[in-house]
XYZ file of C-alpha atoms in Angstrom:
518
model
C 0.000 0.000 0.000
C 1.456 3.590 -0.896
C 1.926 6.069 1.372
C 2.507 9.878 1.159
C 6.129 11.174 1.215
C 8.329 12.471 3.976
C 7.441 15.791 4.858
C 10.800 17.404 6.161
C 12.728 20.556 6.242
C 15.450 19.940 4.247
C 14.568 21.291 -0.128
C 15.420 18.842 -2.692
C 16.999 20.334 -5.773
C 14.980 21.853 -8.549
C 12.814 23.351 -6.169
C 14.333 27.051 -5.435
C 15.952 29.293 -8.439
C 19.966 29.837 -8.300
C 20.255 32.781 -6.572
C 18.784 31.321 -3.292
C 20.952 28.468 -3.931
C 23.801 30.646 -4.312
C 23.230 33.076 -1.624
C 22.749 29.743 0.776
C 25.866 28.155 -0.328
C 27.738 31.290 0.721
C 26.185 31.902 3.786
C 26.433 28.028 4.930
C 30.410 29.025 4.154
C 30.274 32.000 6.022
C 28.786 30.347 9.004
C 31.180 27.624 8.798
C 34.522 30.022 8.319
C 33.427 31.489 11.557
C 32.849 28.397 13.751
C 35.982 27.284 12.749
C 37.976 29.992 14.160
C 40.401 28.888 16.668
C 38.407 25.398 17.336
C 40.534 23.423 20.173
C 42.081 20.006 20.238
C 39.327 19.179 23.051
C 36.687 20.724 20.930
C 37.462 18.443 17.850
C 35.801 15.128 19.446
C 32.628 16.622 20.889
C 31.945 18.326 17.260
C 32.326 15.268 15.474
C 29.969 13.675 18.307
C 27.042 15.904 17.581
C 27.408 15.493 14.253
C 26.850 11.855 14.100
C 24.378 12.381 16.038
C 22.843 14.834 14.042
C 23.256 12.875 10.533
C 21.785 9.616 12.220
C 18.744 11.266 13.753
C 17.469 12.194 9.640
C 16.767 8.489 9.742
C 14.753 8.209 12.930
C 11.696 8.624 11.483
C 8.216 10.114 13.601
C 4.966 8.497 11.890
C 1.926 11.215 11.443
C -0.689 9.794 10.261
C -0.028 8.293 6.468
C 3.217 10.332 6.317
C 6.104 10.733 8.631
C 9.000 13.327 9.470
C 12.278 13.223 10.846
C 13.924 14.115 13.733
C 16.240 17.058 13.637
C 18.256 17.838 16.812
C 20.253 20.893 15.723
C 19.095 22.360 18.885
C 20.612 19.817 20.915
C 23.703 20.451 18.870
C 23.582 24.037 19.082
C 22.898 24.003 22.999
C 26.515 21.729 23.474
C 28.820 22.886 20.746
C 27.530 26.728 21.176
C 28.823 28.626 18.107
C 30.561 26.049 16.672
C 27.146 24.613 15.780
C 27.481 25.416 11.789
C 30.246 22.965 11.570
C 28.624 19.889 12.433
C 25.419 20.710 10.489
C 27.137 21.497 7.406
C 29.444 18.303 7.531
C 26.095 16.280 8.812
C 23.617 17.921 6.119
C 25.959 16.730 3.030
C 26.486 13.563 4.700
C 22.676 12.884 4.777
C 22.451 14.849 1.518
C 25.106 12.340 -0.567
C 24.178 8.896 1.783
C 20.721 8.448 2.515
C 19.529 10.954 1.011
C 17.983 13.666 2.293
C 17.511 17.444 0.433
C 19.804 17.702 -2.579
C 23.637 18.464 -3.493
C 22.864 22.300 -4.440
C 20.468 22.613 -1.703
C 23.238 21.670 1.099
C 24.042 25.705 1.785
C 20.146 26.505 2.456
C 19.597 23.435 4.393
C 22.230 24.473 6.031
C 21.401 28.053 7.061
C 17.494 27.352 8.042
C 19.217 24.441 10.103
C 22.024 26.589 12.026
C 20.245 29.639 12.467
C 18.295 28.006 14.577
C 21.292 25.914 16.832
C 22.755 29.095 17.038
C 19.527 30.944 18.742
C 19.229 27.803 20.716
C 22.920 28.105 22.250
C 22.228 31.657 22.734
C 18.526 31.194 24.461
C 19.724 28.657 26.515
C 23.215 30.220 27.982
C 20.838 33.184 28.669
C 17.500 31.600 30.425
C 20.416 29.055 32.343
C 22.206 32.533 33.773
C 19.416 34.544 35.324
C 18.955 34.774 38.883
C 15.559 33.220 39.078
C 16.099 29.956 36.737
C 16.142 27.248 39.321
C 13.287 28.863 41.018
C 9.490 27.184 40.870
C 7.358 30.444 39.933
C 10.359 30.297 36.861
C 10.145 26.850 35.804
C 6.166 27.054 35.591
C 6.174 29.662 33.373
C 8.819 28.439 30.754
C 6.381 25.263 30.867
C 3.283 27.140 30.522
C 5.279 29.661 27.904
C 6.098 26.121 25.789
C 2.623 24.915 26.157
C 0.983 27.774 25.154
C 3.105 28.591 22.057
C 2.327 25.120 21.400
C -0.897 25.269 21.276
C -1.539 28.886 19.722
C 1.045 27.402 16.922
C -1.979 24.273 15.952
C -4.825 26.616 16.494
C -3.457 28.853 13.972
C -2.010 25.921 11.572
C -5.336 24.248 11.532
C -7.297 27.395 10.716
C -5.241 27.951 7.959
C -5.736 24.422 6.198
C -9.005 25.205 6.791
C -9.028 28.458 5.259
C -6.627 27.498 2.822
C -8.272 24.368 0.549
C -5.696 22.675 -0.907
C -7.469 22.393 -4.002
C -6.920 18.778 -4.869
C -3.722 17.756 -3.369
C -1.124 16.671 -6.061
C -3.542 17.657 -8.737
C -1.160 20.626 -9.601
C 2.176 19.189 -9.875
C 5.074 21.010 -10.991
C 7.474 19.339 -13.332
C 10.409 20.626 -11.095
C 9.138 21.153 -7.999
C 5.878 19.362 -6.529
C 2.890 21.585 -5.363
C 1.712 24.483 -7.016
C -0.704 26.445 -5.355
C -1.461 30.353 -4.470
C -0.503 32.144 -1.725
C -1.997 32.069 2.248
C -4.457 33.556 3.612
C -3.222 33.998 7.409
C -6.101 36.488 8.572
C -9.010 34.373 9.515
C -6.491 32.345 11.417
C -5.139 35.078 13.231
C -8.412 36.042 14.048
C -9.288 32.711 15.414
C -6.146 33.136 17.234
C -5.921 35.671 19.205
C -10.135 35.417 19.760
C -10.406 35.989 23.841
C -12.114 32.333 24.033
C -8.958 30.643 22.226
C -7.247 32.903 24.336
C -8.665 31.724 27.439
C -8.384 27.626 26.707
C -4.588 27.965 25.437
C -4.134 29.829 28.953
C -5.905 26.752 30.744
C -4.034 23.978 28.897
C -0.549 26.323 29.824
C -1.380 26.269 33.297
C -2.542 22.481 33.459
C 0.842 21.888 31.980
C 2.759 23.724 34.129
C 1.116 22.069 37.174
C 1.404 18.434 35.871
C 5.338 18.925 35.229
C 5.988 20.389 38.625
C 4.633 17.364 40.034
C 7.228 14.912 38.113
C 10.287 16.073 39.793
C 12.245 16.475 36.609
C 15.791 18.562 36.629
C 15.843 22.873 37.212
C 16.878 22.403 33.081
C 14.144 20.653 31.943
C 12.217 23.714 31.450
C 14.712 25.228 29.756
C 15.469 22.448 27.291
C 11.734 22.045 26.684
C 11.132 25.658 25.548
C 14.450 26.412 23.713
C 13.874 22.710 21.585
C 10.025 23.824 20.985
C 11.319 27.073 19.259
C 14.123 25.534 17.678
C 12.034 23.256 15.530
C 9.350 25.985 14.907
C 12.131 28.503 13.757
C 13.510 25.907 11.701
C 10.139 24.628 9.971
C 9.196 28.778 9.120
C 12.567 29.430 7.835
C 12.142 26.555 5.460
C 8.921 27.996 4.593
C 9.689 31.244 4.354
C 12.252 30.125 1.507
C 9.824 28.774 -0.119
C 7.459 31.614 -0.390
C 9.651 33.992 -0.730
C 11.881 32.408 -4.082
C 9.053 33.308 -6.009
C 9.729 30.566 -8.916
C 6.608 28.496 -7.336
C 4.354 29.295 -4.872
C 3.929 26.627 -1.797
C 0.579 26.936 -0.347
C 0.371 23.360 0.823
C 3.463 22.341 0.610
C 4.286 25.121 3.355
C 0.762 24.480 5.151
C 1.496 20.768 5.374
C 4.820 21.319 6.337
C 4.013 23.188 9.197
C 1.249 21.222 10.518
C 3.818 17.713 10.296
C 6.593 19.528 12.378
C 3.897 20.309 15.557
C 4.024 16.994 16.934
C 8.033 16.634 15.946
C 8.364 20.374 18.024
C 6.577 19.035 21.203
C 8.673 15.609 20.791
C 11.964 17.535 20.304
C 10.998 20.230 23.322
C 10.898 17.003 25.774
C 14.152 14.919 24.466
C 15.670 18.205 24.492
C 14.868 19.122 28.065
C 15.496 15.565 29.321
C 18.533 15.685 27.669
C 20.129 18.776 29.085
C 18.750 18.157 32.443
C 20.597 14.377 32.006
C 24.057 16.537 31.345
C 23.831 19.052 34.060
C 24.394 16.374 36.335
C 26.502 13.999 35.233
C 28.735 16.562 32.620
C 27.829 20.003 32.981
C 31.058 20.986 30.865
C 29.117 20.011 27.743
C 26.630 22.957 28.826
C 29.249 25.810 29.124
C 29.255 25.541 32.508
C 33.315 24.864 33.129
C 34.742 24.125 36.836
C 37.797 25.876 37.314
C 40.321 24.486 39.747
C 41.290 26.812 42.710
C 45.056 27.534 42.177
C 47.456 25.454 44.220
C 48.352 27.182 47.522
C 51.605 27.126 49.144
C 49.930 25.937 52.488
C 47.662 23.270 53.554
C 44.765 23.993 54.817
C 43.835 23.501 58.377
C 41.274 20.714 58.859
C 38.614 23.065 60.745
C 38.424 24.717 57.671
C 37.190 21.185 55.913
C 34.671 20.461 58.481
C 33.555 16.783 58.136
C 29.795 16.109 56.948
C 27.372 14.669 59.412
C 25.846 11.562 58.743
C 23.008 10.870 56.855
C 19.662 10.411 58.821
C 16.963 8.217 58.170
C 14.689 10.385 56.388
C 17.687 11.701 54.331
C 18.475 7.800 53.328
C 14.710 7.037 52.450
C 14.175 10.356 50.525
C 17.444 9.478 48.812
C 16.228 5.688 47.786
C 12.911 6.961 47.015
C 13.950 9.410 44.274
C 13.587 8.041 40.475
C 16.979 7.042 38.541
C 15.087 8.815 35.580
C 13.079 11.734 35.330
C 9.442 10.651 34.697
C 9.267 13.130 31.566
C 12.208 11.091 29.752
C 10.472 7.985 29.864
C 7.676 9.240 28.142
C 9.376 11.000 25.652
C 11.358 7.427 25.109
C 7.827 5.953 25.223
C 6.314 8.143 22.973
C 9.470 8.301 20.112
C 9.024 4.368 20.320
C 5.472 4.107 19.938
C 5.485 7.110 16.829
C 8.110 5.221 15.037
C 8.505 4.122 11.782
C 10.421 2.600 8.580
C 12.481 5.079 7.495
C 11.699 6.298 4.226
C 13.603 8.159 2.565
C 13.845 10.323 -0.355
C 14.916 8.506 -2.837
C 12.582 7.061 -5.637
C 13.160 4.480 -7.578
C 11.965 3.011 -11.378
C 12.696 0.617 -13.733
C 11.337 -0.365 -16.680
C 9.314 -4.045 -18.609
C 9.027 -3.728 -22.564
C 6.256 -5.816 -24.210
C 7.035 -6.449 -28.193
C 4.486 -8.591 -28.538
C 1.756 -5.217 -27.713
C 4.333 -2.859 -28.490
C 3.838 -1.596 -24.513
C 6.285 -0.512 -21.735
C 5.238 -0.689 -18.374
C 6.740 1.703 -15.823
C 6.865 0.900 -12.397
C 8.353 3.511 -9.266
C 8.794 2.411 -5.609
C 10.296 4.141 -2.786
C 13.763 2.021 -0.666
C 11.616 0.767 1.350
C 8.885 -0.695 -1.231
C 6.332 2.134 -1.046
C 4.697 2.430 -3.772
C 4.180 6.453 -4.455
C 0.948 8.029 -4.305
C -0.349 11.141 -6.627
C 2.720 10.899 -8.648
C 3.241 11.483 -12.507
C 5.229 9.716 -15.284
C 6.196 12.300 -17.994
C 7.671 9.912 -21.541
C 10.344 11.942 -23.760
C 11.962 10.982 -27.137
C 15.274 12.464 -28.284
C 14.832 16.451 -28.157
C 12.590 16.255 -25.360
C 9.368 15.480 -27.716
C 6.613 14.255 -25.225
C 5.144 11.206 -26.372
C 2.466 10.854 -23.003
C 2.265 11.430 -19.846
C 0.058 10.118 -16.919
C -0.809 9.591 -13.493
C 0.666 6.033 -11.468
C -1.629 4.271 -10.510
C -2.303 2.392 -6.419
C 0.732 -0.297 -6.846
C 2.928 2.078 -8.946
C 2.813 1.143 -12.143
C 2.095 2.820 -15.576
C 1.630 1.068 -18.665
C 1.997 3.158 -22.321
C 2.057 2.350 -25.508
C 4.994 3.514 -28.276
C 4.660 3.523 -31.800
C 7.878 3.637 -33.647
C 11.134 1.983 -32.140
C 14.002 4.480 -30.518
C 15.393 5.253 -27.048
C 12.869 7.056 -24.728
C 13.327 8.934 -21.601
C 11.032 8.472 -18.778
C 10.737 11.111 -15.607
C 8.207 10.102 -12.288
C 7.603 12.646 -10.706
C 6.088 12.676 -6.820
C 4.810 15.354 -4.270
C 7.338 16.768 -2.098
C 10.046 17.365 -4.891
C 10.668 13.452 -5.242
C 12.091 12.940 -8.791
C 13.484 9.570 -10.885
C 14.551 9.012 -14.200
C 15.369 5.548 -15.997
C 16.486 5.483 -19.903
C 15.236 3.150 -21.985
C 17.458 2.038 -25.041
C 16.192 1.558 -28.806
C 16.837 -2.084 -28.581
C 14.436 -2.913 -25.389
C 11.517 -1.618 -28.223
C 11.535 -3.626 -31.445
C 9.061 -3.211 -33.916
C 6.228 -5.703 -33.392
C 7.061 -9.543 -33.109
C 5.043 -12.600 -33.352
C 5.819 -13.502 -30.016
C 2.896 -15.247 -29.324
C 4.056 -17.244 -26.262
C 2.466 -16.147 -23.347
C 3.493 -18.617 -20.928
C 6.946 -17.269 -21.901
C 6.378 -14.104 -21.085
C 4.725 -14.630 -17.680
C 7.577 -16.599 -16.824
C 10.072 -14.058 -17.715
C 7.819 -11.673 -15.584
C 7.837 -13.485 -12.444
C 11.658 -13.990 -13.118
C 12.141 -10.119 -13.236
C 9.844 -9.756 -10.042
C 11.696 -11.840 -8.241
C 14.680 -9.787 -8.975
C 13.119 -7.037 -8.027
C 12.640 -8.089 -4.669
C 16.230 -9.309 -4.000
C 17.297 -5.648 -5.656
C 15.105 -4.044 -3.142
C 16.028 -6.207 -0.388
C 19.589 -4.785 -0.883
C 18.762 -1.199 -0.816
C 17.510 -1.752 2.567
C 21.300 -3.259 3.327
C 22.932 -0.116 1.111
C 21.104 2.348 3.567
C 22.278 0.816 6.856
C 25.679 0.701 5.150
C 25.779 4.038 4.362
C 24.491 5.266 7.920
C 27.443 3.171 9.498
C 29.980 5.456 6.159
C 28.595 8.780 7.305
C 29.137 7.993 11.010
C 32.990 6.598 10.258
C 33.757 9.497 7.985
C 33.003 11.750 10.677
C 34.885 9.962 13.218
C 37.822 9.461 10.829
C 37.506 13.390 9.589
C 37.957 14.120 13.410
C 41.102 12.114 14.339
C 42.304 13.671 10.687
C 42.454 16.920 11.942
C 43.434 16.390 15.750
C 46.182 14.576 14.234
C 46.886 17.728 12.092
C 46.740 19.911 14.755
C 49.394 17.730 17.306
C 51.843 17.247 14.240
C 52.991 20.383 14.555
C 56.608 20.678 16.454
C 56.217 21.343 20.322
C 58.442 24.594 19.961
C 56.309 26.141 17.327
C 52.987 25.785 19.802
C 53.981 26.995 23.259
C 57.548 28.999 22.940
C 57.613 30.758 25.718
C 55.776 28.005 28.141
C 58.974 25.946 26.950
C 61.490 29.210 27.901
C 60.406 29.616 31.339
C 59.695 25.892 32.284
C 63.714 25.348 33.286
C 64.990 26.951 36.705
C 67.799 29.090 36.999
C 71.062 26.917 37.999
C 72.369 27.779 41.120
C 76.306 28.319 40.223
C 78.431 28.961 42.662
C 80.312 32.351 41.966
C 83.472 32.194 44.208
C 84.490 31.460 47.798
C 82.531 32.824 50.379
């Protein structure tokens, strides 16, 4: 059974006009120049740490309905590598771009901007909520939960009304030959009105407070808040960005795509808010150096302290002991996060579609048939037929199992293009001598037997391709690893008296020499 494709931020390629493209690929090498100033030996392994991490979450897939996104984490990566973020997601977006693959090759410097724009407000909004006065306070943590939940919320009231607002207008009726959906613009003001109405008003501030009061019950880290609002914005900055390329490139317009695109990312945001909190909360306690927060040692003092001044602890009591054994190894929050990430997934599917092609002589025929890696069949997608000089000899819609079946008239090489919703492209060539003029093959036990034989090699083919994409997960992961001990090794070839001179000057003692006879 078909299914709809993966709605996710990252733009395929033929989608957005070249300058976008090029103005992306310049500021995704901006951004990266400047993360890469003065980057540390120590900072080399916790970069290339986040960015595994961040290439093998694109294949953690979050089921909506008939569709599914992906998990993102560039907040998580912006919150422990700071402004070094645009590093990892520029090495981890052209991983995922060339291996699994996600976006497009001359879409890697716009993915890459609407991705660390985002980590980068993320390391910023975090460093600054963590350092005010209040943060660990309860009246504080309540309101960053209520603030999440009621962004939350006011974000699907206001999605909603616009699908509603907005008709789609037959979904994949209007298919672009580049691109996917073609629709006209949005119509935001009914939904703002809906909004901001002092009834929607009043049930967003209910479900804020309800939230609020459920997670101060749960006994989860001073962080969690934190976490939980910075990843709820992170994801909702990332999915508008995205969108707001979209609209703006003015080579298409992306009514639904955008709408659709939005609405898919809600659940993902929420998701994201409570990994993200659980997550950060998790470090501050056992490695609080991955959050900025860096223990300096006291210097070394020439005296030892006097032992009154280390007074020795007093004993645990018995309440102390049984409030101690009572408290939860895991916050409550994280195990329903875990619980809900297992229960919403999925097979990852990915972007890359897939067609080959069955000639008939004896009914001068070709039947086309697309499938997605994992076996999908695609749904609302076209097949576009081409002869030499791009003349179009027919085009048509696939059908349920994702096949379509034409009929040529003269002999001679023919190109064939499927095109799906959400910019999902293929192309197979077929050669002059897979259509010879009509035969008097008359067999047709023959030919179903040759059928089923090609079938069944179809299913070993795609049997592979589900190998090939764990394979390439397990390259992109290496790579990074292997790019990382590259360049510490770089960076400690260099000759000891070239790094630290003057550390190596004063390290010696003077020599006491004797001048004369006293």
């Amino acid at each position: 059974m078909g299914v709809l494709p993966l709605w996710a931020v990252h733009v395929s390629d033929g989608v957005l006009s070249w300058p976008w493209l090029l103005g992306g690929a310049l500021g995704a090498l901006a951004l990266a120049v400047l993360a890469a100033v003065r980057v540390r030996d120590e900072e080399i392994p916790r970069i290339a740490l986040m960015t595994a991490a961040f290439f093998v979450a694109s294949s953690i897939h979050v089921k909506l309905g008939p569709s599914s996104t992906h998990l993102l984490l560039n907040g998580l990566v912006g919150i422990v590598l700071g402004w070094r973020a645009p590093l990892a997601i520029l090495v981890g977006v052209a991983l995922q771009a060339l291996l699994i693959p996600h976006g497009g090759l001359w879409t890697i410097g716009v993915n890459t901007c609407t991705e660390a724009i985002p980590a980068l407000f993320a390391a910023g909004g975090f460093s600054l909520l963590r350092r005010a006065p209040w943060a660990r306070a309860g009246f504080f943590r309540g309101a960053m939960v209520g603030l999440s939940a009621a962004v939350w919320a006011a974000c699907l009231v206001f999605g909603v009304v616009v699908l509603c607002t907005n008709p789609l207008g037959g979904l994949g009726a209007h298919v672009s030959r580049q691109a996917g959906l073609v629709l006209s613009a949005l119509e935001v003001r009914p939904a703002l009105e809906v909004t901001f109405h002092p009834l929607t008003q009043e049930l967003i501030a209910l479900f804020a407070v309800l939230c609020a009061w459920g997670e101060s019950r749960m006994g989860n880290a001073p962080e969690f808040p934190l976490g939980l609002l910075v990843g709820l914005l992170t994801v909702l900055m990332t999915t508008a960005l995205t969108g707001t390329v979209l609209l703006l490139d003015g080579k298409d317009t992306w009514r639904g795509v955008v709408t659709i695109l939005y609405l898919s990312h809600l659940p993902l945001a929420a998701l994201e808010g409570l990994i993200l909190g659980c997550t950060v909360g998790f470090l501050a306690r056992v490695k609080p150096e991955m959050l900025g927060e860096v223990h300096v040692a006291p210097p070394c003092a020439t005296t030892v302290p006097a032992a009154r001044s280390h007074p020795t602890p007093a004993p645990p009591t018995a309440e102390t002991a049984v409030a101690q054994s009572m408290r939860p190894a895991l916050p409550p929050v994280l195990l329903l996060a875990v619980g809900a990430l297992l229960l919403s997934a999925s097979p990852a599917r990915a972007h890359r579609l897939m067609a080959e092609y069955y000639p008939s002589p004896a009914t001068q025929t070709v039947r086309i048939e697309a499938w997605f890696e994992t076996g999908d069949a695609p749904r609302q997608a076209t097949v576009e037929v081409f002869r030499e000089g791009g003349e179009l000899v027919t085009k048509g819609p696939l059908d349920e199992k994702g096949n379509f079946v034409f009929r040529y008239d003269r002999p001679g090489p023919l190109r064939v293009v499927i095109l799906a919703p959400g910019g999902h492209r293929a192309e197979c060539l077929v050669p002059a001598s897979a259509l010879p003029a009509r035969s008097d093959v008359g067999d047709l036990k023959k030919l179903r037997a040759e059928l089923e034989e090609t079938r069944e090699e179809l299913r070993q083919v795609r049997a592979e391709q589900g190998q090939d994409r764990l394979r390439d997960l397990a390259v992109g992961v290496s790579f990074v690893l292997a790019l990382a001990a590259f360049a510490m090794a770089v960076r400690r070839g260099r000759p000891e008296c070239t790094r630290e001179p003057a550390r190596a000057a004063h390290s010696h003692k003077p020599l006491d020499i004797p001048t004369g006879p006293r």
